[in-house]
Coordinates of C-alpha atoms in Angstrom, one line a residue:
M1 CA -3.2 -10.3 -80.6
E2 CA -3.9 -10.0 -76.8
T3 CA -1.1 -11.2 -74.5
R4 CA -1.7 -13.6 -71.6
S5 CA -1.0 -10.9 -68.9
A6 CA -3.3 -8.4 -70.5
A7 CA -6.0 -11.1 -70.6
A8 CA -5.5 -11.7 -66.8
K9 CA -5.8 -8.0 -66.0
K10 CA -8.9 -7.8 -68.1
K11 CA -10.4 -10.8 -66.3
K12 CA -9.5 -9.3 -62.9
L13 CA -11.1 -6.0 -63.8
F14 CA -14.2 -7.8 -64.9
F15 CA -14.6 -9.6 -61.6
C16 CA -14.0 -6.4 -59.6
K17 CA -16.8 -4.7 -61.5
E18 CA -19.1 -7.7 -60.8
N19 CA -18.3 -7.5 -57.1
E20 CA -19.1 -3.8 -57.0
H21 CA -22.7 -4.7 -57.9
S22 CA -22.9 -7.6 -55.5
P23 CA -24.9 -7.1 -52.3
D24 CA -22.1 -8.7 -50.2
H25 CA -19.4 -6.4 -51.7
H26 CA -19.1 -4.2 -48.5
N27 CA -19.0 -7.3 -46.3
N28 CA -16.0 -8.8 -48.1
I29 CA -13.7 -5.8 -47.7
D30 CA -10.8 -6.2 -45.2
R31 CA -11.1 -2.9 -43.5
I32 CA -8.9 -3.8 -40.5
T33 CA -5.8 -4.4 -42.6
E34 CA -6.1 -1.0 -44.2
L35 CA -5.9 0.8 -40.8
P36 CA -2.8 2.8 -40.0
D37 CA 0.0 1.0 -38.2
A38 CA -0.4 3.1 -35.1
V39 CA -4.0 2.1 -34.7
L40 CA -3.3 -1.6 -35.3
H41 CA -0.5 -1.5 -32.9
H42 CA -2.8 -0.1 -30.2
I43 CA -5.4 -2.8 -30.9
L44 CA -2.7 -5.6 -30.7
F45 CA -1.4 -4.2 -27.4
L46 CA -4.7 -5.2 -25.8
L47 CA -4.0 -8.9 -26.8
P48 CA -1.6 -11.4 -25.1
I49 CA 1.9 -11.4 -26.7
K50 CA 1.4 -15.0 -28.0
T51 CA -1.7 -14.0 -29.9
V52 CA 0.0 -11.0 -31.4
A53 CA 2.9 -13.2 -32.6
Q54 CA 0.4 -15.6 -34.2
T55 CA -1.0 -12.8 -36.4
S56 CA 2.3 -12.7 -38.3
V57 CA 1.4 -15.7 -40.3
L58 CA -1.7 -14.1 -41.9
S59 CA 0.1 -12.0 -44.5
K60 CA 3.2 -9.9 -45.2
R61 CA 1.3 -6.9 -43.9
W62 CA 0.7 -8.5 -40.5
R63 CA 4.3 -9.9 -40.5
S64 CA 5.5 -6.3 -40.9
L65 CA 3.2 -5.2 -38.0
W66 CA 4.7 -7.9 -35.7
S67 CA 8.3 -7.0 -36.6
S68 CA 7.6 -3.4 -35.8
F69 CA 5.3 -3.9 -32.8
P70 CA 6.5 -1.4 -30.2
D71 CA 4.9 -2.7 -27.0
L72 CA 6.2 -6.1 -26.0
D73 CA 4.7 -7.5 -22.8
F74 CA 6.0 -11.0 -22.2
T75 CA 4.6 -11.3 -18.7
T76 CA 1.4 -12.9 -20.2
L77 CA 3.3 -16.0 -21.4
N78 CA 3.4 -17.9 -18.0
P79 CA 2.9 -17.1 -14.4
F80 CA 6.1 -16.4 -12.5
P81 CA 7.9 -19.6 -11.5
K82 CA 7.9 -20.7 -7.9
P83 CA 11.2 -20.4 -6.1
C84 CA 12.3 -24.0 -6.6
S85 CA 15.4 -25.4 -8.3
S86 CA 13.7 -28.0 -10.5
S87 CA 15.4 -28.6 -13.9
K88 CA 12.0 -28.6 -15.6
S89 CA 11.1 -25.0 -14.5
H90 CA 14.6 -23.9 -15.3
S91 CA 14.5 -25.3 -18.8
L92 CA 11.1 -23.8 -19.4
N93 CA 12.3 -20.3 -18.5
C94 CA 15.3 -20.8 -20.7
K95 CA 12.9 -21.4 -23.6
E96 CA 11.0 -18.3 -22.6
S97 CA 14.2 -16.2 -22.5
D98 CA 15.3 -17.7 -25.9
F99 CA 11.9 -16.7 -27.3
I100 CA 12.3 -13.1 -26.1
T101 CA 15.8 -13.0 -27.5
Q102 CA 14.6 -14.3 -30.9
V103 CA 11.8 -11.7 -31.0
L104 CA 14.3 -8.9 -30.3
N105 CA 16.8 -10.2 -32.9
N106 CA 14.2 -10.5 -35.6
R107 CA 12.8 -7.0 -35.2
D108 CA 12.9 -4.4 -37.8
K109 CA 16.2 -2.6 -37.2
H110 CA 14.6 0.8 -37.7
S111 CA 11.7 0.1 -35.3
D112 CA 12.3 1.2 -31.7
I113 CA 10.8 -0.5 -28.7
R114 CA 8.4 1.6 -26.7
I115 CA 7.7 -0.9 -23.9
L116 CA 9.4 -4.1 -22.9
R117 CA 8.2 -6.2 -20.0
F118 CA 9.3 -9.6 -19.0
R119 CA 9.8 -11.8 -16.0
A120 CA 11.8 -15.0 -15.9
R121 CA 14.1 -17.3 -14.0
L122 CA 17.5 -16.9 -15.6
S123 CA 21.2 -16.3 -15.2
F124 CA 22.8 -12.9 -15.0
S125 CA 24.4 -13.3 -18.4
R126 CA 21.1 -14.0 -20.1
L127 CA 19.5 -11.1 -18.2
N128 CA 22.3 -8.8 -19.3
G129 CA 22.0 -10.0 -22.9
L130 CA 18.3 -9.3 -23.0
I131 CA 18.7 -5.8 -21.6
R132 CA 21.5 -5.0 -24.1
L133 CA 19.2 -6.0 -26.9
A134 CA 16.5 -3.8 -25.6
I135 CA 18.8 -0.8 -25.2
R136 CA 20.1 -1.3 -28.7
H137 CA 16.4 -0.9 -29.9
K138 CA 16.2 2.3 -27.9
V139 CA 13.6 1.0 -25.4
Q140 CA 11.7 3.7 -23.5
V141 CA 10.0 1.7 -20.8
L142 CA 11.8 -1.3 -19.4
D143 CA 10.1 -3.4 -16.7
V144 CA 12.1 -6.5 -15.6
E145 CA 11.3 -9.0 -12.8
V146 CA 13.8 -11.8 -12.4
F147 CA 14.6 -14.8 -10.3
T148 CA 18.3 -15.7 -10.1
E149 CA 20.4 -18.3 -8.3
D150 CA 22.7 -15.7 -6.7
Y151 CA 23.1 -12.0 -6.2
F152 CA 23.8 -10.2 -9.4
N153 CA 25.3 -6.8 -10.3
F154 CA 23.1 -4.0 -11.6
P155 CA 23.2 -4.0 -15.4
R156 CA 25.3 -1.0 -16.3
C157 CA 24.2 -0.9 -19.9
V158 CA 21.0 0.9 -18.9
I159 CA 22.9 3.7 -17.2
A160 CA 24.2 5.1 -20.5
S161 CA 20.9 4.8 -22.3
D162 CA 19.6 8.1 -23.7
S163 CA 16.2 6.7 -24.7
L164 CA 15.2 5.1 -21.4
R165 CA 12.3 7.0 -19.7
V166 CA 11.0 4.4 -17.2
F167 CA 13.1 1.6 -15.6
K168 CA 11.8 -1.0 -13.2
L169 CA 14.0 -3.8 -11.8
K170 CA 12.6 -6.3 -9.3
S171 CA 14.6 -9.3 -8.0
R172 CA 12.4 -12.0 -6.5
R173 CA 15.5 -13.8 -5.1
P174 CA 18.0 -13.2 -3.8
G175 CA 18.7 -9.6 -4.9
F176 CA 21.2 -7.4 -6.7
R177 CA 24.0 -5.0 -6.0
L178 CA 24.3 -1.4 -7.2
P179 CA 27.5 0.1 -8.7
P180 CA 29.2 3.0 -7.0
S181 CA 27.2 6.2 -6.6
S182 CA 29.4 8.1 -9.0
V183 CA 28.6 5.5 -11.8
M184 CA 24.8 5.6 -11.1
T185 CA 24.6 9.4 -11.2
S186 CA 26.7 9.7 -14.3
G187 CA 24.0 8.4 -16.6
F188 CA 20.2 8.2 -16.8
R189 CA 20.1 11.5 -18.7
S190 CA 16.5 10.9 -19.8
L191 CA 15.1 8.8 -16.9
Q192 CA 11.8 10.0 -15.5
S193 CA 10.7 7.0 -13.4
L194 CA 12.9 4.5 -11.4
S195 CA 11.8 1.5 -9.4
L196 CA 14.2 -0.8 -7.7
S197 CA 13.3 -3.7 -5.5
R198 CA 15.4 -6.0 -3.3
I199 CA 18.7 -4.1 -3.3
S200 CA 21.8 -5.1 -1.3
L201 CA 23.5 -2.0 0.1
C202 CA 25.7 -3.6 2.6
N203 CA 29.1 -1.8 3.0
Q204 CA 28.0 0.9 0.5
P205 CA 27.3 4.0 2.7
S206 CA 27.9 6.4 -0.2
L207 CA 24.7 5.2 -1.9
S208 CA 22.7 6.9 0.8
D209 CA 23.4 10.2 -1.0
M210 CA 22.8 8.9 -4.5
F211 CA 19.6 10.8 -5.0
S212 CA 20.9 14.3 -4.2
E213 CA 20.0 17.6 -5.8
S214 CA 22.6 17.3 -8.5
S215 CA 21.6 13.7 -9.7
F216 CA 18.8 12.4 -11.8
L217 CA 17.8 15.8 -13.1
L218 CA 14.7 14.6 -14.9
L219 CA 13.6 12.0 -12.4
K220 CA 9.9 12.5 -11.4
K221 CA 9.0 9.2 -9.8
L222 CA 11.2 7.1 -7.4
S223 CA 10.3 3.8 -5.7
L224 CA 12.7 1.8 -3.5
D225 CA 11.6 -1.5 -2.0
T226 CA 13.4 -3.9 0.3
C227 CA 16.8 -2.3 0.6
F228 CA 19.1 -4.4 2.7
G229 CA 21.7 -2.5 4.6
L230 CA 20.1 0.9 4.0
K231 CA 20.4 2.9 7.3
H232 CA 20.4 6.5 6.1
L233 CA 18.8 8.0 3.0
R234 CA 18.7 11.5 1.6
V235 CA 16.4 12.3 -1.3
G236 CA 16.5 15.7 -2.9
C237 CA 16.1 15.2 -6.7
R238 CA 15.0 18.6 -8.2
A239 CA 12.2 17.3 -10.4
L240 CA 10.9 14.5 -8.1
Q241 CA 7.1 14.4 -7.7
D242 CA 6.4 10.9 -6.4
L243 CA 8.5 9.1 -3.8
T244 CA 7.8 5.6 -2.4
L245 CA 9.9 3.9 0.2
E246 CA 8.9 0.4 1.4
N247 CA 10.2 -2.5 3.5
C248 CA 13.4 -0.8 4.6
F249 CA 13.5 -2.2 8.1
E250 CA 17.0 -1.1 8.9
L251 CA 16.4 2.5 8.1
Q252 CA 17.5 4.9 10.9
G253 CA 17.5 8.3 9.2
L254 CA 15.5 9.8 6.4
D255 CA 15.9 13.2 4.8
V256 CA 13.5 14.2 2.0
S257 CA 13.4 17.6 0.4
G258 CA 12.0 18.8 -2.9
S259 CA 10.2 21.8 -4.2
K260 CA 8.1 19.7 -6.6
L261 CA 7.4 16.6 -4.5
E262 CA 3.6 16.0 -4.5
R263 CA 3.2 12.4 -3.2
L264 CA 5.1 10.6 -0.4
R265 CA 4.5 7.0 0.7
I266 CA 6.6 5.5 3.5
A267 CA 5.5 1.9 4.4
K268 CA 7.0 -0.7 6.7
C269 CA 10.2 1.2 7.3
F270 CA 12.6 2.2 10.2
D271 CA 14.2 0.2 12.9
G272 CA 12.0 0.7 16.0
Y273 CA 14.6 -0.8 18.4
I274 CA 17.4 1.7 18.1
E275 CA 17.9 5.1 19.7
K276 CA 18.1 8.4 17.9
S277 CA 16.3 7.5 14.7
W278 CA 15.0 10.5 12.8
V279 CA 12.9 11.8 9.9
K280 CA 13.1 15.2 8.2
I281 CA 10.7 16.2 5.4
D282 CA 10.6 19.6 3.7
A283 CA 8.3 19.6 0.7
P284 CA 6.1 22.6 0.3
R285 CA 4.0 21.2 -2.5
L286 CA 3.3 17.8 -0.9
G287 CA -0.4 16.9 -1.4
V288 CA -0.5 13.2 -0.4
V289 CA 1.3 11.6 2.6
L290 CA 0.8 7.9 3.2
W291 CA 2.6 6.8 6.5
E292 CA 1.8 3.1 6.7
H293 CA 2.9 0.5 9.3
N294 CA 6.1 2.3 10.2
A295 CA 8.0 2.1 13.5
L296 CA 8.1 5.3 15.4
S297 CA 11.2 7.5 15.1
D298 CA 12.7 9.5 18.0
N299 CA 12.6 12.7 16.0
I300 CA 10.1 13.6 13.3
C301 CA 10.3 17.0 11.7
I302 CA 7.8 17.7 8.8
E303 CA 7.6 21.2 7.5
N304 CA 5.7 23.2 4.9
L305 CA 2.6 21.1 4.2
S306 CA 0.2 23.9 3.3
Y307 CA -0.9 22.0 0.1
L308 CA -1.7 18.8 1.9
H309 CA -4.9 17.2 0.7
K310 CA -4.8 13.5 1.7
A311 CA -3.0 11.8 4.6
S312 CA -3.0 8.3 6.1
I313 CA -1.3 7.2 9.4
G314 CA -0.6 3.7 10.5
L315 CA 2.1 2.8 13.1
L316 CA 3.5 -0.5 14.3
H317 CA 2.9 -1.7 17.9
E318 CA 5.8 -0.9 20.2
D319 CA 6.7 0.6 23.6
I320 CA 6.8 4.4 23.3
S321 CA 9.5 6.5 24.9
V322 CA 9.1 10.2 25.7
A323 CA 11.1 11.2 22.6
K324 CA 8.9 9.1 20.4
L325 CA 5.8 10.4 22.1
Q326 CA 6.8 13.9 21.0
S327 CA 7.4 12.6 17.5
V328 CA 3.7 11.4 17.4
S329 CA 2.6 14.9 18.4
N330 CA 4.8 16.4 15.7
L331 CA 3.4 13.9 13.1
F332 CA -0.2 14.8 13.8
S333 CA 0.7 18.5 13.9
A334 CA 2.3 18.4 10.5
L335 CA -0.7 16.6 9.0
S336 CA -3.3 18.8 10.6
L337 CA -3.9 20.8 7.4
A338 CA -5.1 17.7 5.5
H339 CA -8.6 17.7 3.8
C340 CA -8.9 13.8 3.9
L341 CA -7.4 11.7 6.7
T342 CA -7.2 8.0 7.4
L343 CA -6.2 6.8 10.9
E344 CA -5.4 3.2 11.6
S345 CA -6.9 1.7 14.7
N346 CA -3.8 1.9 17.0
C347 CA -4.0 5.7 16.9
I348 CA -7.5 5.6 18.4
E349 CA -6.8 3.1 21.1
N350 CA -4.0 5.1 22.6
C351 CA -5.9 8.3 22.3
S352 CA -8.7 6.6 24.4
Y353 CA -6.3 5.7 27.2
G354 CA -4.9 9.3 27.1
V355 CA -8.2 10.9 27.9
R356 CA -9.6 8.3 30.3
E357 CA -8.1 9.9 33.4
A358 CA -9.5 13.3 32.4
F359 CA -13.1 12.1 32.1
S360 CA -12.9 8.9 34.3
V361 CA -15.7 7.0 32.9
H362 CA -14.2 3.6 33.0
S363 CA -13.2 2.8 36.5
D364 CA -12.7 -0.9 37.4
E365 CA -10.8 -1.9 34.3
V366 CA -7.7 -4.0 34.5
P367 CA -4.7 -2.2 33.0
V368 CA -3.4 -3.3 29.6
E369 CA -0.7 -5.9 29.8
V370 CA 2.7 -4.5 28.8
F371 CA 4.6 -6.8 26.6
P372 CA 7.8 -8.1 28.2
P373 CA 11.0 -6.9 26.4
C374 CA 11.7 -10.5 25.2
Y375 CA 8.4 -10.5 23.3
K376 CA 9.3 -7.8 20.8
Y377 CA 12.7 -9.3 20.2
F378 CA 11.1 -12.7 19.7
C379 CA 8.8 -11.1 17.0
I380 CA 11.8 -9.7 15.3
L381 CA 13.7 -13.0 15.3
L382 CA 10.6 -14.9 14.2
F383 CA 10.1 -12.4 11.3
Y384 CA 13.7 -12.8 10.1
F385 CA 13.5 -16.6 10.6
Y386 CA 10.5 -16.7 8.3
F387 CA 12.1 -14.3 5.8
Y388 CA 15.3 -16.2 5.5
F389 CA 13.8 -19.6 5.7
F390 CA 11.5 -18.8 2.8
Y391 CA 14.4 -17.8 0.7
G392 CA 16.5 -20.7 1.8
I393 CA 19.6 -18.9 3.2
V394 CA 19.1 -19.4 7.0
S395 CA 22.1 -20.8 8.8
N396 CA 22.2 -23.7 11.3
A397 CA 23.6 -21.4 13.9
F398 CA 20.7 -19.1 13.5
N399 CA 18.3 -22.0 13.8
K400 CA 19.8 -23.1 17.1
T401 CA 19.8 -19.6 18.5
L402 CA 16.2 -19.1 17.6
M403 CA 15.1 -22.4 19.1
C404 CA 16.9 -21.7 22.4
F405 CA 15.4 -18.2 22.6
Y406 CA 11.9 -19.7 21.8
K407 CA 12.2 -22.3 24.6
N408 CA 13.2 -19.7 27.1
Y409 CA 10.4 -17.4 26.1
I410 CA 7.8 -20.2 26.4
Q411 CA 9.0 -21.0 29.9
Q412 CA 8.9 -17.4 31.0
K413 CA 5.3 -16.9 29.6
S414 CA 4.2 -20.2 31.3
S415 CA 5.4 -19.0 34.7
E416 CA 3.8 -15.6 34.2
Q417 CA 0.4 -17.0 33.2
K418 CA 0.2 -18.9 36.5
E419 CA 0.3 -15.6 38.4
M420 CA -1.9 -13.6 36.1
P421 CA -5.7 -13.2 36.5
N422 CA -8.2 -14.5 34.0
R423 CA -7.1 -13.7 30.5
D424 CA -10.6 -12.7 29.5
T425 CA -10.2 -9.5 31.5
F426 CA -7.4 -8.3 29.3
P427 CA -7.7 -6.7 25.9
H428 CA -6.5 -9.1 23.3
E429 CA -3.5 -7.0 22.2
E430 CA -1.7 -10.0 20.7
N431 CA -4.5 -10.6 18.2
D432 CA -4.4 -7.0 17.2
L433 CA -0.7 -7.3 16.6
Y434 CA -1.0 -10.5 14.6
M435 CA -4.0 -9.6 12.5
H436 CA -3.5 -5.9 12.1
G437 CA 0.1 -4.6 12.6
N438 CA -1.1 -1.1 12.0
F439 CA -3.2 -1.0 15.3
F440 CA -0.6 1.0 17.2
C441 CA -1.7 4.3 15.6
V442 CA -5.1 4.0 17.4
Q443 CA -3.5 3.0 20.7
I444 CA -1.3 6.0 20.9
L445 CA -4.3 8.3 21.2
S446 CA -5.9 6.1 23.8
N447 CA -3.3 5.1 26.4
N448 CA -3.4 6.9 29.7
N449 CA 0.4 6.8 29.8
Y450 CA 0.5 8.9 26.6
F451 CA -1.9 11.7 27.6
A452 CA 0.8 14.2 26.5
V453 CA -0.1 13.6 22.9
Y454 CA -1.8 16.7 21.7
L455 CA -4.2 16.6 18.8
H456 CA -4.1 19.7 16.8
Q457 CA -7.2 21.0 15.2
F458 CA -7.8 19.6 11.7
S459 CA -9.6 22.7 10.6
N460 CA -9.5 21.8 6.9
L461 CA -10.6 18.2 7.3
K462 CA -13.7 17.2 5.3
S463 CA -13.4 13.4 5.1
L464 CA -12.1 11.1 7.9
E465 CA -11.6 7.4 7.8
L466 CA -10.9 5.5 11.1
H467 CA -9.8 1.9 11.4
T468 CA -10.5 0.5 14.9
G469 CA -11.3 -2.6 16.9
F470 CA -13.8 -0.5 18.7
K471 CA -13.3 -1.9 22.1
K472 CA -14.6 -0.3 25.3
N473 CA -11.4 1.6 25.8
N474 CA -11.5 3.1 22.3
V475 CA -14.5 5.4 23.0
P476 CA -12.5 8.3 24.6
G477 CA -10.0 8.1 21.7
L478 CA -12.8 8.5 19.1
A479 CA -14.2 11.4 21.0
S480 CA -10.8 13.1 21.1
I481 CA -10.4 12.8 17.4
F482 CA -14.0 14.1 16.8
R483 CA -13.2 17.1 18.9
S484 CA -10.2 17.9 16.6
C485 CA -12.4 17.8 13.5
P486 CA -14.9 20.7 13.9
M487 CA -15.6 21.0 10.1
L488 CA -15.9 17.3 9.2
H489 CA -18.4 16.4 6.5
T490 CA -17.9 12.6 6.0
L491 CA -17.0 10.1 8.7
I492 CA -16.1 6.5 7.7
L493 CA -15.6 4.1 10.6
N494 CA -14.1 0.8 9.6
I495 CA -14.5 -1.6 12.5
I496 CA -11.9 -4.4 12.6
N497 CA -13.8 -7.3 14.2
D498 CA -11.6 -9.6 16.2
F499 CA -14.0 -12.5 17.0
K500 CA -11.7 -13.7 19.8
T501 CA -12.4 -10.6 21.8
E502 CA -15.8 -10.6 23.5
R503 CA -18.0 -7.7 22.8
R504 CA -21.3 -7.1 24.5
Q505 CA -24.3 -7.3 22.2
W506 CA -26.9 -4.6 22.6
N507 CA -30.2 -5.8 23.8
K508 CA -32.9 -3.3 24.8
D509 CA -34.8 -6.0 26.7
L510 CA -31.9 -6.6 29.1
W511 CA -30.9 -3.0 30.0
E512 CA -31.7 0.6 29.1
M513 CA -29.1 2.2 26.8
S514 CA -29.3 5.4 28.7
N515 CA -27.8 3.6 31.7
S516 CA -24.7 2.2 29.9
E517 CA -21.3 3.7 30.4
E518 CA -20.8 4.4 26.7
E519 CA -24.1 6.2 26.5
K520 CA -23.2 8.4 29.5
Y521 CA -19.8 9.2 28.1
W522 CA -21.1 10.3 24.7
E523 CA -23.7 12.5 26.4
S524 CA -21.0 14.1 28.5
Q525 CA -19.2 15.1 25.3
T526 CA -22.2 16.8 23.6
L527 CA -20.9 20.3 24.4
N528 CA -17.3 19.6 23.4
L529 CA -18.5 18.1 20.1
K530 CA -20.9 20.9 19.2
L531 CA -19.1 22.0 16.1
F532 CA -18.4 18.5 15.0
L533 CA -22.1 17.6 15.3
H534 CA -23.3 20.7 13.5
H535 CA -21.3 20.0 10.4
L536 CA -21.3 16.2 10.1
K537 CA -23.5 15.1 7.1
I538 CA -22.5 11.5 6.2
V539 CA -21.7 8.6 8.5
K540 CA -20.6 5.2 7.2
I541 CA -19.9 2.4 9.7
L542 CA -18.3 -0.8 8.1
G543 CA -18.4 -4.0 10.1
F544 CA -21.4 -2.9 12.2
L545 CA -22.4 -5.9 14.3
E546 CA -25.0 -4.2 16.6
C547 CA -22.8 -4.4 19.6
E548 CA -23.3 -1.9 22.5
N549 CA -20.4 0.4 21.5
E550 CA -21.5 0.7 17.9
V551 CA -25.2 1.2 18.7
S552 CA -24.3 3.8 21.4
L553 CA -22.3 5.9 18.9
A554 CA -25.0 5.6 16.2
K555 CA -27.7 6.7 18.7
F556 CA -25.6 9.6 19.8
L557 CA -24.9 10.9 16.3
L558 CA -28.6 10.5 15.4
K559 CA -29.7 12.3 18.5
H560 CA -27.3 15.3 18.2
G561 CA -26.3 15.4 14.5
K562 CA -28.3 18.4 13.4
A563 CA -26.8 18.4 9.8
L564 CA -26.8 14.7 9.4
E565 CA -28.2 13.6 6.0
E566 CA -27.3 9.9 5.7
M567 CA -26.1 7.1 8.0
I568 CA -25.0 3.9 6.3
L569 CA -24.5 0.8 8.5
S570 CA -22.8 -2.1 6.7
T571 CA -23.3 -5.3 8.6
G572 CA -22.3 -7.8 5.9
H573 CA -23.7 -11.4 5.8
C574 CA -25.1 -13.1 8.8
K575 CA -26.4 -16.6 9.7
A576 CA -30.1 -17.3 9.4
R577 CA -30.5 -17.6 13.1
H578 CA -29.1 -14.1 13.6
S579 CA -31.2 -12.4 10.9
L580 CA -34.3 -12.1 13.1
Q581 CA -32.3 -10.6 16.0
R582 CA -30.8 -8.1 13.6
Q583 CA -34.1 -7.1 12.2
K584 CA -35.3 -6.5 15.7
I585 CA -32.3 -4.3 16.6
R586 CA -32.7 -2.3 13.3
S587 CA -36.4 -1.6 14.0
Q588 CA -35.5 -0.4 17.5
M589 CA -32.8 1.9 16.1
M590 CA -35.3 3.5 13.7
G591 CA -37.2 4.6 16.9
F592 CA -34.2 6.6 18.2
S593 CA -34.5 10.3 18.6
W594 CA -33.3 12.2 15.5
A595 CA -32.0 15.8 15.5
S596 CA -32.1 16.1 11.7
S597 CA -35.4 15.8 9.8
N598 CA -33.4 15.1 6.6
A599 CA -31.5 12.1 8.0
K600 CA -31.9 8.6 6.7
I601 CA -30.5 5.2 7.8
T602 CA -29.5 2.6 5.3
F603 CA -28.5 -1.0 6.3
H604 CA -26.3 -3.0 4.0

């Protein structure tokens, strides 16, 4: 007699055989579920964390995949909360942190976490609890962005972790404090990448030597952002390959050394209003140097850059002393071996002033207005006022001091403007400072007070990108840079258009281009730019508005560029009433004399 279970098996086998002969048999097979766990985990990683969690209700198989899912990215739950103290946003983020805690607690005990990312507004106790849970699951990559009500201490549980490879800690407000240097350097035995943002280092001078040769033996990438109280820093980790330092406004001294360092980025750093600031860099394998929007130091010493491939220079606008002038020369000298170079517009403007006396093309130009000392300090106070007001910790005394200073400044400027000539005769330096804080790099190579800046030959340079306002006084600076690049292949000129500054439009019907000052100047430089013109192949001008300076340069390069292959002029969108004028100018430019038979012009 056939049992009931045997009959059920027989019936199931019968239906399986029937399905094999069915034409839809192959369409009904669940092939995704049968994939290996590693493949399914990779697919799920491409989905938001909430969607991944919802798959756990499909079956035991998917529930198991969720409990062992190694890459937990909770940043997709909600955008980061605004810095407000509403109870609604606070309770919402408590729910989020509770959800993260629940996910970590319900994980398979034998499944390690590969990546954990979250951002939330929470207390230090909740933050510390979440990090402890992650360390317990042997997390390898921990990326945390938090918003707390008060300063908090660096979570020490991460220091003793043997599994942690990458650690990123960013405080949105107000910041965190580090433990003593001896504690920090005693752990992190497996750490390869460290990123810290918004650190309070007040009254902790020992932390300036935290990244010495004997600490963080496996660290390859280091990023420090917004370090309050950091005045001196020495970085010499043996395995370090990538170093980023950003928004360290109080920095006075920087010493970087490393035999394996390949990339260095310093942005918005240094106190430009103190004396005896210094920079020392010794990295023989350094291939990329990004020096962006930094105040000038009195002493810059950069050595052993024989492997340098890419460099970018941008400096803040400030008055230059003799010591800082020499630092500029040292900086350009150190980067002269680069193959690809980007110069922000302030470099060019000061270069132009520097060679103006030597070639004396511009004669009746009113000198550039020198900012009164109170202006730069006002900018500093205004910056700190905005900074502290945004984060809600400005004091009443500071408010009163700033308001008094502002009133005195306005009175002084009002009295000065009564005695000054027409403002239209002055270059609009204020707009440059406001819109483009990196303009000072161009100005250094243009100012006649700074003619001592010597541009070394960039003999290896193949690609050059220049950012400039392209005013009348920038032309000599551009020529000075071109002379220093005899082997240049590609030139990218990014024109920063300040529409408050009047620029003369080119009009062939009103004057002959050959009689303009710019045209005469460029023609006088033909012999000096002989090597440059014989090697230049590609020219790209962004922000081309058919003004006299721009057309003069384009005409000169077409007329003497014997190796020129392509000139791209990007004008952007224009109003309908200007399109006819542009078409007329473009047709006239096509009639210029061309030295290269292979050259072509493209308008974008």
